[in-house]
Amino acid sequence: YYMDHAFFSAVRLYRELVRTMGFDTGKDTPDHPEDLLPVHIDALGAILLHNSLYKFTVAGNYKKSTKPRFNMNLHPLAYMLMLCDELQCWDRTAYGRNSRKEMHPMSVDFNFRGNRIHAIYHYDADEDEKIKAWEKEYTKWKRGGKKDAPPRLKDYSDMAGDEKRFVDDIMHIVDLKGIPLTVDCDTVTISHENKHLYLSSSNFLHMHDFAVALNGRYSYQGRENKVSTEQLEADFAGLSLEYKLSNINQVKSFARYLNVILCFYTDRPVDFDELKAFTDEMIDIIAPLEHCRWVREHRSMGWRYGDDYEHVKPPRGVKASDYTRMLREHTRCHKLAMDGNPTEEEIFAHYESLDDSDKDKDWLPFNSMLKLVRKFDGLRIYQFS
């Protein structure tokens, strides 16, 4: 009696495929399902099976079932997703009352030598008290004749116990004859610096609002009070997927930017001062970071250095700025882009070499963005005093 996210996702993707492929008639099934390609069915089937449907429904009680374990030759993509879904148990946030008391690994190392999988899951050394308490109970249980169920400290007990329940559960779902799996666990001092955890937090809807405000910071600079949220959202909806993702990626980077200048964004009411405007000192820190993100993002999307688009005369009747923008998009070149694979230091040096007018493009609209963000209920940027 719960919604399997894999089932929901497969159905949702199927309906989206039906809609975008042009044969959605409003019926439960398309008029021409044969238009779906084998690759579509392959992906839909893999998503559908990867979580719980196979082990709890197709195979019934999977531990007692006589049905064969899922074989990679039957459906390679589904097999991979099922195996990965079982192995991916680290770096998870516990929300439930019971799960907060459990032990989840903080990180993992995989070794794939010799057509084998050897996983070492690392637990937080600060939780050593919980581990020692479990070990004491587990030793007592073994000396007592292993009556009843063994004491649990999920996931640690499933990996460290003699029963190797973690591996056993996986072997009851997928056939591991071709790729034997062994699992070990240990405790390590966790380095939170490498986890990129910041105080900024929000839900996905507010992340979307943040991206909409970022997109509008250029067009409505100085006119923030006159533009409606409906217009901002319409402008964002009209972007290509590439630029929508670019704005969303910039939102994600803002958590890092704000962390450096002792600020954060959240949709919760907190007892901190709201940031009304970025100071010059803040801008000096944020602008190079944003330029670094922009350079790497454009490099990953195939852009290269060049300014030929600025030297072509537009046809009669065509606005010069529109024509320049069109040429820049088609040639995928930009005068602020960098070729090769520049280091962070090289990108920072590149930023310092820019004219003030080009530097302004990285930071000048940010204060406009602060005003636009306020138009959306909930999300605010705060600063430590």
CSV table of C-alpha atoms in Angstrom, one decimal, residues 36-375:
chain,number,residue,atom,x,y,z
A,36,LEU,CA,7.4,3.7,-29.6
A,37,LEU,CA,10.9,2.5,-30.5
A,38,PRO,CA,12.6,-0.5,-28.9
A,39,VAL,CA,14.9,1.9,-27.1
A,40,HIS,CA,11.9,3.5,-25.5
A,41,ILE,CA,10.5,0.2,-24.3
A,42,ASP,CA,14.0,-0.7,-23.0
A,43,ALA,CA,14.3,2.4,-20.9
A,44,LEU,CA,10.7,2.2,-19.7
A,45,GLY,CA,11.1,-1.5,-18.7
A,46,ALA,CA,14.3,-0.8,-16.8
A,47,ILE,CA,12.8,2.1,-14.8
A,48,LEU,CA,9.7,0.0,-14.1
A,49,LEU,CA,11.7,-3.0,-12.7
A,50,HIS,CA,14.6,-1.4,-10.9
A,51,ASN,CA,13.1,-0.7,-7.5
A,52,SER,CA,10.6,-3.1,-5.9
A,53,LEU,CA,8.3,-4.5,-8.7
A,54,TYR,CA,10.5,-7.5,-9.6
A,55,LYS,CA,11.5,-8.6,-6.1
A,56,PHE,CA,8.2,-8.2,-4.4
A,57,THR,CA,5.7,-8.8,-7.3
A,58,VAL,CA,7.2,-10.7,-10.2
A,59,ALA,CA,9.2,-13.0,-8.0
A,60,GLY,CA,6.8,-12.9,-5.1
A,61,ASN,CA,8.5,-13.4,-1.8
A,62,TYR,CA,11.9,-13.2,-3.4
A,63,LYS,CA,13.8,-15.0,-0.7
A,64,LYS,CA,11.6,-18.1,-0.9
A,65,SER,CA,10.8,-17.9,-4.6
A,66,THR,CA,12.0,-20.7,-6.9
A,67,LYS,CA,12.0,-18.3,-9.9
A,68,PRO,CA,15.4,-17.6,-11.4
A,69,ARG,CA,17.3,-14.5,-10.3
A,70,PHE,CA,17.2,-11.7,-12.8
A,71,ASN,CA,19.8,-12.3,-15.4
A,72,MET,CA,21.8,-9.6,-17.2
A,73,ASN,CA,21.2,-11.2,-20.6
A,74,LEU,CA,17.4,-11.0,-20.2
A,75,HIS,CA,17.4,-7.2,-19.9
A,76,PRO,CA,20.9,-5.6,-19.4
A,77,LEU,CA,19.7,-2.1,-18.6
A,78,ALA,CA,17.2,-3.2,-16.0
A,79,TYR,CA,19.8,-5.6,-14.5
A,80,MET,CA,22.3,-2.7,-14.2
A,81,LEU,CA,19.7,-0.4,-12.6
A,82,MET,CA,18.5,-3.1,-10.2
A,83,LEU,CA,22.1,-3.9,-9.1
A,84,CYS,CA,23.0,-0.2,-8.7
A,85,ASP,CA,19.9,0.5,-6.8
A,86,GLU,CA,20.8,-2.2,-4.2
A,87,LEU,CA,24.4,-1.1,-4.0
A,88,GLN,CA,23.7,2.6,-3.7
A,89,CYS,CA,23.1,2.9,0.1
A,90,TRP,CA,25.6,5.5,1.1
A,91,ASP,CA,25.3,9.2,1.8
A,92,ARG,CA,21.6,9.1,2.5
A,93,THR,CA,19.8,11.5,4.8
A,94,ALA,CA,17.6,9.7,7.4
A,95,TYR,CA,14.2,11.3,7.8
A,96,GLY,CA,12.1,8.7,9.6
A,97,ARG,CA,11.9,8.3,13.4
A,98,ASN,CA,13.4,4.8,13.2
A,99,SER,CA,15.8,5.4,10.4
A,100,ARG,CA,17.5,8.2,12.3
A,101,LYS,CA,18.7,5.6,14.8
A,102,GLU,CA,20.1,3.4,12.1
A,103,MET,CA,23.6,3.5,10.6
A,104,HIS,CA,24.1,4.4,6.9
A,105,PRO,CA,27.5,4.5,5.3
A,106,MET,CA,28.9,7.9,4.5
A,107,SER,CA,30.9,6.9,1.4
A,108,VAL,CA,32.1,3.9,-0.5
A,109,ASP,CA,35.0,2.6,-2.6
A,110,PHE,CA,34.5,0.2,-5.5
A,111,ASN,CA,37.0,-2.2,-7.0
A,112,PHE,CA,36.1,-3.9,-10.3
A,113,ARG,CA,39.2,-5.9,-11.0
A,114,GLY,CA,39.0,-9.4,-12.3
A,115,ASN,CA,35.3,-9.1,-13.3
A,116,ARG,CA,34.4,-8.9,-9.6
A,117,ILE,CA,32.8,-6.2,-7.5
A,118,HIS,CA,34.4,-5.5,-4.2
A,119,ALA,CA,32.7,-2.7,-2.2
A,120,ILE,CA,34.1,-1.1,1.0
A,121,TYR,CA,31.5,1.0,2.7
A,122,HIS,CA,32.8,3.7,5.1
A,123,TYR,CA,31.0,4.6,8.2
A,124,ASP,CA,31.4,7.8,10.3
A,125,ALA,CA,34.0,7.1,13.1
A,126,ASP,CA,32.0,9.5,15.3
A,127,GLU,CA,29.3,6.8,15.4
A,128,ASP,CA,31.7,4.3,17.0
A,129,GLU,CA,29.6,4.2,20.2
A,130,LYS,CA,26.6,2.8,18.3
A,131,ILE,CA,28.8,0.2,16.6
A,132,LYS,CA,30.3,-1.0,19.9
A,133,ALA,CA,26.9,-1.2,21.4
A,134,TRP,CA,25.7,-3.3,18.5
A,135,GLU,CA,28.8,-5.5,18.6
A,136,LYS,CA,28.2,-6.2,22.3
A,137,GLU,CA,24.6,-7.2,21.6
A,138,TYR,CA,25.6,-9.3,18.5
A,139,THR,CA,28.2,-11.2,20.5
A,140,LYS,CA,25.7,-11.9,23.2
A,141,TRP,CA,23.2,-13.1,20.6
A,142,LYS,CA,25.7,-15.6,19.1
A,143,ARG,CA,26.8,-16.9,22.5
A,144,GLY,CA,23.1,-17.4,23.4
A,145,GLY,CA,22.6,-19.9,20.5
A,146,LYS,CA,21.4,-17.3,17.9
A,147,LYS,CA,17.8,-17.5,19.1
A,148,ASP,CA,15.3,-15.2,17.5
A,149,ALA,CA,16.4,-12.5,15.1
A,150,PRO,CA,19.9,-11.0,15.3
A,151,PRO,CA,20.3,-7.4,16.6
A,152,ARG,CA,20.2,-4.9,13.8
A,153,LEU,CA,22.0,-1.6,13.1
A,154,LYS,CA,21.1,-1.1,9.5
A,155,ASP,CA,23.0,-1.0,7.3
A,156,TYR,CA,26.1,-1.7,9.3
A,157,SER,CA,24.9,-4.9,10.8
A,158,ASP,CA,23.8,-6.2,7.4
A,159,MET,CA,27.4,-5.8,6.2
A,160,ALA,CA,29.5,-6.6,9.3
A,161,GLY,CA,27.4,-9.5,10.6
A,162,ASP,CA,28.3,-13.2,9.8
A,163,GLU,CA,25.0,-13.5,7.9
A,164,LYS,CA,26.1,-11.0,5.3
A,165,ARG,CA,22.5,-10.1,4.9
A,166,PHE,CA,23.3,-7.1,2.6
A,167,VAL,CA,25.0,-9.3,-0.1
A,168,ASP,CA,22.5,-12.1,0.5
A,169,ASP,CA,19.5,-9.8,-0.3
A,170,ILE,CA,21.2,-8.7,-3.5
A,171,MET,CA,21.9,-12.3,-4.6
A,172,HIS,CA,18.2,-13.2,-4.2
A,173,ILE,CA,17.3,-10.5,-6.7
A,174,VAL,CA,19.9,-10.5,-9.4
A,175,ASP,CA,22.1,-13.3,-10.7
A,176,LEU,CA,25.7,-12.6,-9.6
A,177,LYS,CA,27.4,-15.7,-11.0
A,178,GLY,CA,29.1,-13.7,-13.7
A,179,ILE,CA,30.2,-10.9,-11.4
A,180,PRO,CA,30.8,-12.1,-7.8
A,181,LEU,CA,30.2,-9.5,-5.1
A,182,THR,CA,32.0,-9.1,-1.8
A,183,VAL,CA,31.3,-6.3,0.7
A,184,ASP,CA,33.4,-5.0,3.6
A,185,CYS,CA,32.9,-2.1,5.9
A,186,ASP,CA,35.1,0.1,8.2
A,187,THR,CA,35.0,3.4,10.1
A,188,VAL,CA,36.7,6.5,8.9
A,189,THR,CA,36.9,10.2,9.9
A,190,ILE,CA,34.6,11.9,7.5
A,191,SER,CA,35.8,14.9,5.6
A,192,HIS,CA,32.8,17.2,5.3
A,193,GLU,CA,34.8,19.7,3.2
A,194,ASN,CA,34.7,17.2,0.2
A,195,LYS,CA,30.9,16.8,0.5
A,196,HIS,CA,30.1,20.4,-0.6
A,197,LEU,CA,27.4,20.8,2.1
A,198,TYR,CA,26.2,24.3,2.5
A,199,LEU,CA,23.6,26.0,4.8
A,200,SER,CA,21.5,27.1,1.8
A,201,SER,CA,18.4,24.9,1.4
A,202,SER,CA,15.1,25.0,-0.5
A,203,ASN,CA,12.6,22.8,-2.2
A,204,PHE,CA,12.5,22.2,-5.9
A,205,LEU,CA,9.7,24.8,-6.5
A,206,HIS,CA,11.7,27.6,-4.9
A,207,MET,CA,14.8,26.5,-6.8
A,208,HIS,CA,12.7,27.0,-10.0
A,209,ASP,CA,11.6,30.4,-8.8
A,210,PHE,CA,15.3,31.3,-8.1
A,211,ALA,CA,16.2,30.2,-11.7
A,212,VAL,CA,13.3,32.4,-13.1
A,213,ALA,CA,14.6,35.4,-11.1
A,214,LEU,CA,18.1,34.8,-12.3
A,215,ASN,CA,17.0,34.7,-15.9
A,216,GLY,CA,15.1,38.0,-15.5
A,217,ARG,CA,18.0,39.9,-13.9
A,218,TYR,CA,19.3,41.2,-17.3
A,219,SER,CA,16.0,42.1,-18.9
A,220,TYR,CA,14.4,43.9,-16.0
A,221,GLN,CA,17.4,45.6,-14.3
A,222,GLY,CA,16.0,48.9,-12.9
A,223,ARG,CA,12.4,47.8,-13.6
A,224,GLU,CA,12.1,45.0,-11.0
A,225,ASN,CA,8.9,46.6,-9.5
A,226,LYS,CA,7.1,46.8,-12.8
A,227,VAL,CA,7.5,43.2,-14.0
A,228,SER,CA,5.1,40.5,-12.8
A,229,THR,CA,6.0,37.0,-11.8
A,230,GLU,CA,3.8,35.8,-14.7
A,231,GLN,CA,6.0,37.6,-17.1
A,232,LEU,CA,9.1,36.3,-15.5
A,233,GLU,CA,7.8,32.8,-15.7
A,234,ALA,CA,6.8,33.3,-19.4
A,235,ASP,CA,10.2,34.5,-20.2
A,236,PHE,CA,11.8,31.5,-18.6
A,237,ALA,CA,9.4,29.1,-20.3
A,238,GLY,CA,10.5,30.5,-23.6
A,239,LEU,CA,14.1,29.6,-23.1
A,240,SER,CA,15.7,26.7,-24.8
A,241,LEU,CA,16.4,23.7,-22.6
A,242,GLU,CA,20.1,24.6,-22.7
A,243,TYR,CA,19.5,28.0,-21.1
A,244,LYS,CA,17.0,26.7,-18.6
A,245,LEU,CA,19.5,24.2,-17.3
A,246,SER,CA,22.2,26.9,-17.3
A,247,ASN,CA,20.0,29.0,-14.9
A,248,ILE,CA,19.3,26.0,-12.7
A,249,ASN,CA,23.0,25.1,-12.5
A,250,GLN,CA,23.7,28.7,-11.5
A,251,VAL,CA,21.1,28.4,-8.7
A,252,LYS,CA,22.9,25.3,-7.5
A,253,SER,CA,26.2,27.2,-7.5
A,254,PHE,CA,24.8,30.1,-5.5
A,255,ALA,CA,24.9,27.9,-2.4
A,256,ARG,CA,28.6,27.8,-2.7
A,257,TYR,CA,28.9,31.5,-3.6
A,258,LEU,CA,26.9,32.5,-0.6
A,259,ASN,CA,28.7,30.2,1.7
A,260,VAL,CA,32.0,31.9,0.9
A,261,ILE,CA,30.5,35.4,1.8
A,262,LEU,CA,28.8,34.1,5.0
A,263,CYS,CA,25.3,34.2,3.5
A,264,PHE,CA,22.7,31.6,2.6
A,265,TYR,CA,19.3,31.2,1.0
A,266,THR,CA,16.3,29.3,2.5
A,267,ASP,CA,12.5,29.2,2.2
A,268,ARG,CA,12.2,28.9,6.0
A,269,PRO,CA,11.7,31.9,8.3
A,270,VAL,CA,15.0,32.4,10.2
A,271,ASP,CA,16.2,34.9,12.7
A,272,PHE,CA,18.9,36.5,10.5
A,273,ASP,CA,19.2,39.7,8.6
A,274,GLU,CA,17.9,39.6,5.0
A,275,LEU,CA,20.5,40.5,2.4
A,276,LYS,CA,19.2,43.6,0.6
A,277,ALA,CA,22.2,44.2,-1.7
A,278,PHE,CA,25.6,42.7,-2.3
A,279,THR,CA,28.5,44.8,-1.1
A,280,ASP,CA,31.6,45.6,-3.2
A,281,GLU,CA,33.6,43.2,-1.1
A,282,MET,CA,31.0,40.4,-1.7
A,283,ILE,CA,31.0,41.1,-5.4
A,284,ASP,CA,34.9,40.9,-5.6
A,285,ILE,CA,34.5,37.3,-4.3
A,286,ILE,CA,31.4,36.1,-6.2
A,287,ALA,CA,32.2,37.5,-9.6
A,288,PRO,CA,35.3,35.4,-10.3
A,289,LEU,CA,33.5,32.3,-9.1
A,290,GLU,CA,30.6,32.9,-11.4
A,291,HIS,CA,33.0,33.6,-14.3
A,292,CYS,CA,34.7,30.2,-13.6
A,293,ARG,CA,31.3,28.4,-13.6
A,294,TRP,CA,30.3,30.2,-16.8
A,295,VAL,CA,33.5,29.3,-18.6
A,296,ARG,CA,33.4,25.7,-17.7
A,297,GLU,CA,29.7,25.3,-18.5
A,298,HIS,CA,30.1,26.8,-21.9
A,299,ARG,CA,33.2,24.7,-22.6
A,300,SER,CA,31.2,21.6,-21.7
A,301,MET,CA,28.4,22.7,-24.1
A,302,GLY,CA,30.9,23.0,-27.0
A,303,TRP,CA,31.5,26.7,-27.1
A,304,ARG,CA,34.8,28.2,-28.1
A,305,TYR,CA,36.6,31.5,-28.1
A,306,GLY,CA,35.8,33.9,-30.9
A,307,ASP,CA,34.3,37.3,-31.7
A,308,ASP,CA,33.6,37.1,-35.4
A,309,TYR,CA,29.9,37.6,-34.7
A,310,GLU,CA,30.6,41.2,-33.6
A,311,HIS,CA,32.0,42.1,-37.0
A,312,VAL,CA,29.2,41.0,-39.3
A,313,LYS,CA,26.7,43.7,-40.5
A,314,PRO,CA,23.1,42.7,-40.0
A,315,PRO,CA,20.6,42.6,-42.9
A,316,ARG,CA,18.4,45.6,-43.4
A,317,GLY,CA,15.5,45.7,-40.9
A,318,VAL,CA,17.1,43.3,-38.4
A,319,LYS,CA,18.1,44.7,-35.0
A,320,ALA,CA,21.9,44.5,-34.6
A,321,SER,CA,21.8,43.0,-31.1
A,322,ASP,CA,19.4,40.3,-32.2
A,323,TYR,CA,21.5,39.4,-35.2
A,324,THR,CA,24.7,39.3,-33.2
A,325,ARG,CA,23.1,37.1,-30.6
A,326,MET,CA,21.8,34.8,-33.4
A,327,LEU,CA,25.3,34.5,-35.0
A,328,ARG,CA,26.9,33.8,-31.6
A,329,GLU,CA,24.4,31.0,-31.0
A,330,HIS,CA,24.9,29.4,-34.4
A,331,THR,CA,28.7,29.6,-34.4
A,332,ARG,CA,28.9,28.6,-30.7
A,333,CYS,CA,31.7,31.1,-30.1
A,334,HIS,CA,31.9,33.8,-27.5
A,335,LYS,CA,34.6,36.4,-26.8
A,336,LEU,CA,34.6,35.6,-23.1
A,337,ALA,CA,34.9,31.8,-23.6
A,338,MET,CA,38.2,30.0,-23.2
A,339,ASP,CA,39.6,27.1,-25.3
A,340,GLY,CA,41.2,24.0,-24.0
A,341,ASN,CA,40.8,22.8,-20.4
A,342,PRO,CA,41.8,25.8,-18.3
A,343,THR,CA,42.5,25.5,-14.6
A,344,GLU,CA,40.7,27.6,-11.9
A,345,GLU,CA,43.8,29.8,-11.6
A,346,GLU,CA,43.8,30.4,-15.3
A,347,ILE,CA,40.2,31.3,-15.4
A,348,PHE,CA,40.6,33.7,-12.5
A,349,ALA,CA,43.5,35.3,-14.3
A,350,HIS,CA,41.3,35.5,-17.4
A,351,TYR,CA,38.6,37.3,-15.4
A,352,GLU,CA,41.1,39.9,-14.1
A,353,SER,CA,42.3,40.6,-17.6
A,354,LEU,CA,38.8,41.5,-18.8
A,355,ASP,CA,37.6,45.1,-19.4
A,356,ASP,CA,35.4,46.5,-16.6
A,357,SER,CA,32.4,46.4,-18.9
A,358,ASP,CA,32.8,42.6,-19.3
A,359,LYS,CA,33.4,42.1,-15.6
A,360,ASP,CA,30.2,44.0,-14.9
A,361,LYS,CA,28.3,41.3,-16.7
A,362,ASP,CA,29.2,38.8,-14.0
A,363,TRP,CA,28.1,40.8,-11.0
A,364,LEU,CA,26.0,43.9,-11.9
A,365,PRO,CA,22.7,42.0,-12.4
A,366,PHE,CA,23.0,40.2,-9.0
A,367,ASN,CA,21.4,43.0,-7.0
A,368,SER,CA,18.6,43.1,-9.5
A,369,MET,CA,18.2,39.3,-9.0
A,370,LEU,CA,17.8,40.0,-5.2
A,371,LYS,CA,14.8,42.2,-5.9
A,372,LEU,CA,13.3,39.7,-8.3
A,373,VAL,CA,13.7,36.8,-5.9
A,374,ARG,CA,11.5,38.8,-3.4
A,375,LYS,CA,8.6,38.6,-5.8
